[in-house]
Short mmCIF file of C-alpha atoms in Angstrom, two decimals:
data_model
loop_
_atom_site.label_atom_id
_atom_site.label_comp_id
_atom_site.label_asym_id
_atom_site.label_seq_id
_atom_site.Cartn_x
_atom_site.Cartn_y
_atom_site.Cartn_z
CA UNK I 1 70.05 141.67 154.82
CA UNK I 2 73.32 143.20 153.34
CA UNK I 3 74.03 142.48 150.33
CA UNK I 4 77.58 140.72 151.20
CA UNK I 5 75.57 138.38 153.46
CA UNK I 6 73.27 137.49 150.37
CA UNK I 7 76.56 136.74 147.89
CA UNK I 8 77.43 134.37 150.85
CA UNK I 9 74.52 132.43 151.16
CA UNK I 10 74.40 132.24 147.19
CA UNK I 11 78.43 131.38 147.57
CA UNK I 12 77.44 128.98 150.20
CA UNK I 13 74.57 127.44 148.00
CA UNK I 14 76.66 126.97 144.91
CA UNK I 15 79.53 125.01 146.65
CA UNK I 16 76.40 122.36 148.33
CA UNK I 17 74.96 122.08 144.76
CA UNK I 18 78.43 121.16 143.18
CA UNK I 19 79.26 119.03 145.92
CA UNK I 20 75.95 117.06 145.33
CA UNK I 21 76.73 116.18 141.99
CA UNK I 22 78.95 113.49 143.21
CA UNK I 23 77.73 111.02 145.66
CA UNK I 24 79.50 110.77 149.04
CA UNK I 25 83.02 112.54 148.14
CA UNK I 26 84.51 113.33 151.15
CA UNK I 27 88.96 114.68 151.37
CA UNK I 28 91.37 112.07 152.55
CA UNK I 29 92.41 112.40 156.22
CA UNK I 30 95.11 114.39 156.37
CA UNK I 31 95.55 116.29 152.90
CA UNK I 32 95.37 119.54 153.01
CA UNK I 33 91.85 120.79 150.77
CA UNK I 34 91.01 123.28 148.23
CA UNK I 35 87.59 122.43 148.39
CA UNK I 36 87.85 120.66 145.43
CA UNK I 37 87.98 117.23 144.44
CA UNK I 38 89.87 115.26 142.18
CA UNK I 39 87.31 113.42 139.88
CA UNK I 40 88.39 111.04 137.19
CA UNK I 41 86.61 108.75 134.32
CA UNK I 42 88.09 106.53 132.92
CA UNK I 43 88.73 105.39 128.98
CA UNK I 44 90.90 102.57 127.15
CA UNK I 45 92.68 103.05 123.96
CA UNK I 46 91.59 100.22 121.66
CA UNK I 47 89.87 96.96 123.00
CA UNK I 48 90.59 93.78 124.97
CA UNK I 49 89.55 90.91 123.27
CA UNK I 50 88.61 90.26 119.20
CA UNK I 51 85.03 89.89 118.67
CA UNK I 52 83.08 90.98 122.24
CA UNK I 53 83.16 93.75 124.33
CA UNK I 54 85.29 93.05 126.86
CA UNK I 55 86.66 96.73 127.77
CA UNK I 56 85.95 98.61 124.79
CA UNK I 57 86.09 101.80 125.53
CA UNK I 58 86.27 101.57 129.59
CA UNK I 59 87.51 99.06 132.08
CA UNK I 60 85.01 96.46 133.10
CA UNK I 61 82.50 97.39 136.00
CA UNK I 62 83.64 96.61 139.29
CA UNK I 63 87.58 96.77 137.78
CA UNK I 64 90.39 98.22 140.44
CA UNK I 65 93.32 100.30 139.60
CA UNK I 66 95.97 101.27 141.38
CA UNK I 67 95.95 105.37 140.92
CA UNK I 68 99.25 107.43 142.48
CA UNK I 69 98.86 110.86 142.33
CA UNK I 70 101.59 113.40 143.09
CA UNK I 71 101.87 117.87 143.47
CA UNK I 72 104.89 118.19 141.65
CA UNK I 73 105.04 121.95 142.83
CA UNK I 74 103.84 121.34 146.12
CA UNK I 75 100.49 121.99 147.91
CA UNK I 76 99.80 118.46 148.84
CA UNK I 77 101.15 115.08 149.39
CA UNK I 78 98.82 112.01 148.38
CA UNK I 79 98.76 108.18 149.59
CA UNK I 80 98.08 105.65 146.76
CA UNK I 81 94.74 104.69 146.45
CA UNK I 82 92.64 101.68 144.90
CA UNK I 83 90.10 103.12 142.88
CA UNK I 84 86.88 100.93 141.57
CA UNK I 85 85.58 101.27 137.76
CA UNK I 86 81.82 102.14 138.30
CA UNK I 87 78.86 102.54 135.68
CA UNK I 88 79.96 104.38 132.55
CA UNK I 89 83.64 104.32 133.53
CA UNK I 90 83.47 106.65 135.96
CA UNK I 91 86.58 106.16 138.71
CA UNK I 92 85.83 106.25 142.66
CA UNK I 93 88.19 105.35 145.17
CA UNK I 94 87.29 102.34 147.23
CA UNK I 95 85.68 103.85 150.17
CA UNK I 96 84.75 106.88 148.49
CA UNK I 97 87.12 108.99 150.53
CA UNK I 98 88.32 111.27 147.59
CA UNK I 99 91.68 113.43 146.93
CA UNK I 100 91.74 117.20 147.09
CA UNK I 101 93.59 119.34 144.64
CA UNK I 102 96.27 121.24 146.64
CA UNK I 103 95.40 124.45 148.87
CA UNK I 104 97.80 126.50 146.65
CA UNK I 105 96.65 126.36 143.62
CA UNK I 106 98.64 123.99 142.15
CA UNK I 107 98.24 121.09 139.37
CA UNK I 108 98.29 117.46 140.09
CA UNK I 109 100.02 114.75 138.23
CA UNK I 110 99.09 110.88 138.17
CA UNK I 111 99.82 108.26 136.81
CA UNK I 112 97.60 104.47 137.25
CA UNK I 113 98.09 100.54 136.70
CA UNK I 114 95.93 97.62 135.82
CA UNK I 115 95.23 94.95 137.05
CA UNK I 116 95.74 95.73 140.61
CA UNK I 117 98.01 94.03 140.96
CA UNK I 118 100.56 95.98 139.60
CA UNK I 119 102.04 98.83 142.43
CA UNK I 120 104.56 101.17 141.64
CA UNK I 121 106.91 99.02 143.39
CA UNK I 122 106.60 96.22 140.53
CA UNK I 123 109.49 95.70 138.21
CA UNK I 124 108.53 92.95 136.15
CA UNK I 125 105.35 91.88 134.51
CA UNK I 126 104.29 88.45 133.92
CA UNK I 127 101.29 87.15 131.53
CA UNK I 128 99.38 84.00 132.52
CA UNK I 129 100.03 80.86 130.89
CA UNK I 130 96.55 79.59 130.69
CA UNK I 131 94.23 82.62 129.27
CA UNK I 132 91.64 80.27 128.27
CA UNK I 133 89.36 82.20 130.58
CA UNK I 134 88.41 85.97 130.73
CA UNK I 135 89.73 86.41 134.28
CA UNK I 136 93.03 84.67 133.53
CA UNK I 137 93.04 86.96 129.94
CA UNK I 138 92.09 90.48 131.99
CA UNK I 139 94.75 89.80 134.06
CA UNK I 140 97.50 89.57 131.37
CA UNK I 141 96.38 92.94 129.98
CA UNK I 142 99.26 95.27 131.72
CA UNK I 143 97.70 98.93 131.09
CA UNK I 144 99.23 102.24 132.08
CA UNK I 145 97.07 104.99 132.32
CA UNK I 146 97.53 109.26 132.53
CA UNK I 147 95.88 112.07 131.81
CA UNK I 148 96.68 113.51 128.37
CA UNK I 149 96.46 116.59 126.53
CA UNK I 150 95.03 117.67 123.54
CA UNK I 151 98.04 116.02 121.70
CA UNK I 152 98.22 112.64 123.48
CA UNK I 153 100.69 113.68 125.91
CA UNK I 154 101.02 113.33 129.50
CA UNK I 155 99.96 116.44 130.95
CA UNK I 156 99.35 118.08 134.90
CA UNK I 157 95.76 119.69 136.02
CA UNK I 158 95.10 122.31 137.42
CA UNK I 159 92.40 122.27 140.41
CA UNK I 160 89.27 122.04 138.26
CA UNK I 161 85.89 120.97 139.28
CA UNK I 162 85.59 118.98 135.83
CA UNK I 163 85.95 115.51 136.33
CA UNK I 164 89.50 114.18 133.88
CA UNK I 165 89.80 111.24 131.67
CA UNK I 166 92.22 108.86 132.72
CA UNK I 167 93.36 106.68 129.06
CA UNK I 168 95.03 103.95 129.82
CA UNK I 169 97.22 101.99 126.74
CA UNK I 170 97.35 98.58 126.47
CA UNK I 171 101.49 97.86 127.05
CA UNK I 172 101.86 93.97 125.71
CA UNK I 173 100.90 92.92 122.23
CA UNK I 174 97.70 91.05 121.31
CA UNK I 175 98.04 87.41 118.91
CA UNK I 176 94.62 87.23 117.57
CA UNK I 177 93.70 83.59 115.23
CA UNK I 178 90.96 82.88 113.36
CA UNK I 179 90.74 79.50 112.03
CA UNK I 180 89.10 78.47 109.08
CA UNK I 181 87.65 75.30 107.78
CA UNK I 182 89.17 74.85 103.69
CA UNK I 183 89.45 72.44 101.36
CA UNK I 184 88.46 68.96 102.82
CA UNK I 185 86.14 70.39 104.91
CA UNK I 186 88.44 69.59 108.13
CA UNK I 187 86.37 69.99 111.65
CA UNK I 188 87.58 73.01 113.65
CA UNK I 189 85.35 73.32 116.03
CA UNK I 190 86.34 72.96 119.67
CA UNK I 191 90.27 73.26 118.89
CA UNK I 192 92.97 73.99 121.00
CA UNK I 193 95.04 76.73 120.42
CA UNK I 194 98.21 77.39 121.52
CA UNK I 195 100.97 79.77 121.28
CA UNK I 196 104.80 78.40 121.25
CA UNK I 197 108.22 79.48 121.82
CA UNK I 198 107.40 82.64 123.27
CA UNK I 199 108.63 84.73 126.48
CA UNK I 200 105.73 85.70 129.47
CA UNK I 201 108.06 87.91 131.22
CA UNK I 202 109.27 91.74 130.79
CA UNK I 203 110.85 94.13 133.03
CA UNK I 204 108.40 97.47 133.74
CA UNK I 205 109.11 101.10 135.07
CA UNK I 206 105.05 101.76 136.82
CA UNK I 207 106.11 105.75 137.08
CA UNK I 208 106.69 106.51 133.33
CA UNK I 209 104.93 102.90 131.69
CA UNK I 210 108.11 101.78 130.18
CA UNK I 211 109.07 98.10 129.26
CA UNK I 212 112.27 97.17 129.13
CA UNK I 213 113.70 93.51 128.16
CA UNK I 214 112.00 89.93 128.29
CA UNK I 215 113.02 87.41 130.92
CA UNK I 216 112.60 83.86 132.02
CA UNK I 217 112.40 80.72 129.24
CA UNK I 218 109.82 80.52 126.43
CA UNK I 219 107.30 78.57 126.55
CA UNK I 220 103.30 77.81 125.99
CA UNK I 221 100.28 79.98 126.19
CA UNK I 222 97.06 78.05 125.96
CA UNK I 223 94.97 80.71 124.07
CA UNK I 224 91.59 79.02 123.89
CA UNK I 225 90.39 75.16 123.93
CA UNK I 226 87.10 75.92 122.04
CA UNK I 227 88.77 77.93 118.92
CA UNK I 228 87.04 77.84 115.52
CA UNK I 229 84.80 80.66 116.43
CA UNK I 230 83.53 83.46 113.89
CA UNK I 231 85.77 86.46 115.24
CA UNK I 232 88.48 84.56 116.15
CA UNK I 233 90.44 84.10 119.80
CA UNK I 234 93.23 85.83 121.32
CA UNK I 235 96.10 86.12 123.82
CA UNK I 236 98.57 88.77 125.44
CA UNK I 237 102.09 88.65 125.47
CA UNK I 238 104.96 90.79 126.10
CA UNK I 239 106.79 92.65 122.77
CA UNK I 240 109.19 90.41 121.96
CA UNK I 241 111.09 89.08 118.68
CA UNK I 242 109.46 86.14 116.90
CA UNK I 243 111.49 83.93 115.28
CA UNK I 244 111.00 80.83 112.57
CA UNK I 245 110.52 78.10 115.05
CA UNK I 246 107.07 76.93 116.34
CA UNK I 247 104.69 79.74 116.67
CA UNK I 248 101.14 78.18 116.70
CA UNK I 249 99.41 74.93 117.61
CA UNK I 250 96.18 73.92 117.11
CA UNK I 251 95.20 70.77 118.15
CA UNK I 252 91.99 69.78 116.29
CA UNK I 253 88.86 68.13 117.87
CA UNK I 254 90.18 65.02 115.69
CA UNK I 255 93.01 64.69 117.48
CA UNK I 256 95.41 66.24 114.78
CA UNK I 257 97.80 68.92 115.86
CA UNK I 258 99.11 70.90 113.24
CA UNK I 259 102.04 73.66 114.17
CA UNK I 260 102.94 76.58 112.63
CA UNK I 261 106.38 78.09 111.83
CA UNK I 262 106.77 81.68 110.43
CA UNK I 263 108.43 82.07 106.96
CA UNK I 264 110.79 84.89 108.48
CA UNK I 265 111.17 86.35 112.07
CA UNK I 266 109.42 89.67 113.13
CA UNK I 267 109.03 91.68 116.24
CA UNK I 268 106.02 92.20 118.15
CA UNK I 269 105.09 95.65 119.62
CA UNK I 270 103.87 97.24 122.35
CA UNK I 271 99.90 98.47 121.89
CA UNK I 272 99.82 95.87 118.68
CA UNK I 273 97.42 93.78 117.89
CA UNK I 274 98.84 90.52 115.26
CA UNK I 275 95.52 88.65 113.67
CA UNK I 276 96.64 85.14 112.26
CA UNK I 277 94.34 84.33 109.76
CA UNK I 278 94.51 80.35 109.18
CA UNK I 279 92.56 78.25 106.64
CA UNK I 280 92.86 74.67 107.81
CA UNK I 281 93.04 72.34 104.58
CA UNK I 282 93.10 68.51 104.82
CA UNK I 283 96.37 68.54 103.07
CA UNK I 284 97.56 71.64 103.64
CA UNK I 285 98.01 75.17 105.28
CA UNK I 286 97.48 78.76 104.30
CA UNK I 287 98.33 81.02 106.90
CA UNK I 288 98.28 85.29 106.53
CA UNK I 289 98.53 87.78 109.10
CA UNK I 290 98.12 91.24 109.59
CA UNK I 291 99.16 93.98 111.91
CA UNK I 292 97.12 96.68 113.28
CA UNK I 293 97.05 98.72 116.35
CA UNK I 294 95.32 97.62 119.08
CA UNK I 295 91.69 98.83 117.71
CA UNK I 296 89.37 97.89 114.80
CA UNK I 297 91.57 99.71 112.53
CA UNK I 298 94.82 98.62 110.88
CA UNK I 299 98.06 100.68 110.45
CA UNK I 300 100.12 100.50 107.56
CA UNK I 301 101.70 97.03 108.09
CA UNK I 302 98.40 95.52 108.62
CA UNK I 303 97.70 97.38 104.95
CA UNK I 304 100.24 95.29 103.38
CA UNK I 305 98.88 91.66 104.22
CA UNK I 306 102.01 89.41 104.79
CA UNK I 307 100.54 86.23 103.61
CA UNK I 308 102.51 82.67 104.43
CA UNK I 309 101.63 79.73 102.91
CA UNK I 310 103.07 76.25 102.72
CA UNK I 311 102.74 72.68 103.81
CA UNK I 312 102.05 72.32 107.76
CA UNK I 313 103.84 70.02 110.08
CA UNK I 314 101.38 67.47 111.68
CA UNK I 315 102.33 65.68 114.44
CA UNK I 316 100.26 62.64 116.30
#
């Protein structure tokens, strides 16, 4: 046997064994191939929901995104695809009929939205008013997702056999509350909490991830009707400016509902988290909050502990 014919066969042999690494990828009808596929994993940047692990550091199992993936040099043109979040992270689209990297060589940009919902033809983004429930939570959590550099950027790949991290952010700001049982001993357990006064609706660019400004009329968010719990409950809603009217209510298991009005306004931001901390006092209210980004760490602001505290307004 010459000794070109053996390279081949070892050639030939080292394409099967990569190719078995990945179960069942076969090129999308139509695209021209490099013999390489497009793998991606995917990875969220901070977490969904104070105290579990709803989407830590992946989307959920059995999560679809909607993944558009463009040759901005030419090579290849690409249809959008619904990809499924498997074990581990890892990104497959459904069907399992997988993207190419371009004959010529040349990188690949993309670009992906959660939930599903969201298409690159969407222009506004609204949350749900009742996020009670994980589903109705999950699907309030507008994410954009890309493939970054080694600086956070947005960056193109090259064909590559190693399989890319997709990061998505969280876009919308997180309004965590804790409540607290003080002086009086006041029963918290199983209370409704609710936010007030505040805009579900913002305008959103799906190529580039950019908000632009709120729409519709504010109104309520029902956060949780079983709050009182250790890590507290929370809520997404767009970036938006709060201001000293109604913010909070809690309606207690008593029957009491207690509102809450910020000492002076502030503006919520985009990848945010806000944790309300309130102590619930038979005659009284002590309310502090801090700001962090959307993670188990706090920024600066968060650092500086705005506290509130003054008399609540209860209403029958």
């Amino acid at each position: 046997m010459k000794t070109r014919d053996i390279l081949f066969i070892l050639a030939a042999m080292g394409v099967m064994t990569a190719c078995s690494n990945t179960d069942d990828v076969q090129p999308q009808s139509g695209e021209p191939q490099s013999g390489t596929p497009i793998l991606l994993q995917s990875a969220v940047d901070g977490l969904t929901r104070a105290g579990t692990s709803i989407q830590t550091n992946s989307l959920l199992t059995g999560e679809q995104v909607n993944v558009y993936i463009t040759a901005p040099n030419g090579g290849a043109t690409y249809e959008p695809k619904v990809y499924k979040i498997n074990t581990g992270g890892e990104m497959a689209p459904v069907g399992n009929i997988f993207p190419y990297f371009p004959t010529n060589g040349n990188a690949i940009d993309l670009y992906a939205l959660y939930p599903v919902a969201v298409t690159k033809d969407t222009r506004t983004f609204e949350v749900q008013s009742d996020q009670d429930k994980q589903a109705q939570y999950k699907q309030s959590d507008l994410m954009y997702g890309t493939i970054l550099d080694g600086d956070g950027n947005r960056t193109t790949v090259a064909p590559t056999a190693t399989k890319q991290v997709v990061t998505f952010k969280h876009k919308l700001s997180k309004i965590t509350v804790k409540l607290t049982s003080g002086k009086g001993s006041p029963t918290i357990k199983n209370s409704e909490i609710q936010l007030c006064n505040v805009y579900k609706r913002i305008g959103f660019t799906p190529s580039s991830g950019a908000l632009s400004g709120i729409s519709g009329d504010p109104g309520y968010i029902k956060v949780t009707s079983n709050g009182g719990t250790t890590a507290g409950v929370s809520a997404i809603i767009p970036p938006q400016p709060i201001s000293t009217k109604y913010f909070l209510k809690v309606r207690l298991a008593s029957g009491d509902v207690i509102y809450y009005s910020p000492q002076q306004t502030f503006d919520l931001e985009s990848g945010k988290e806000y944790r309300f901390n309130m102590t619930i006092n038979q005659d009284g209210l002590t309310v502090n909050y801090t700001v962090g980004d959307w993670l188990n760490t706090q920024d600066d602001l968060g650092n500086a502990n705005n506290v509130f505290t003054g008399e609540p307004s209860f209403s029958e």
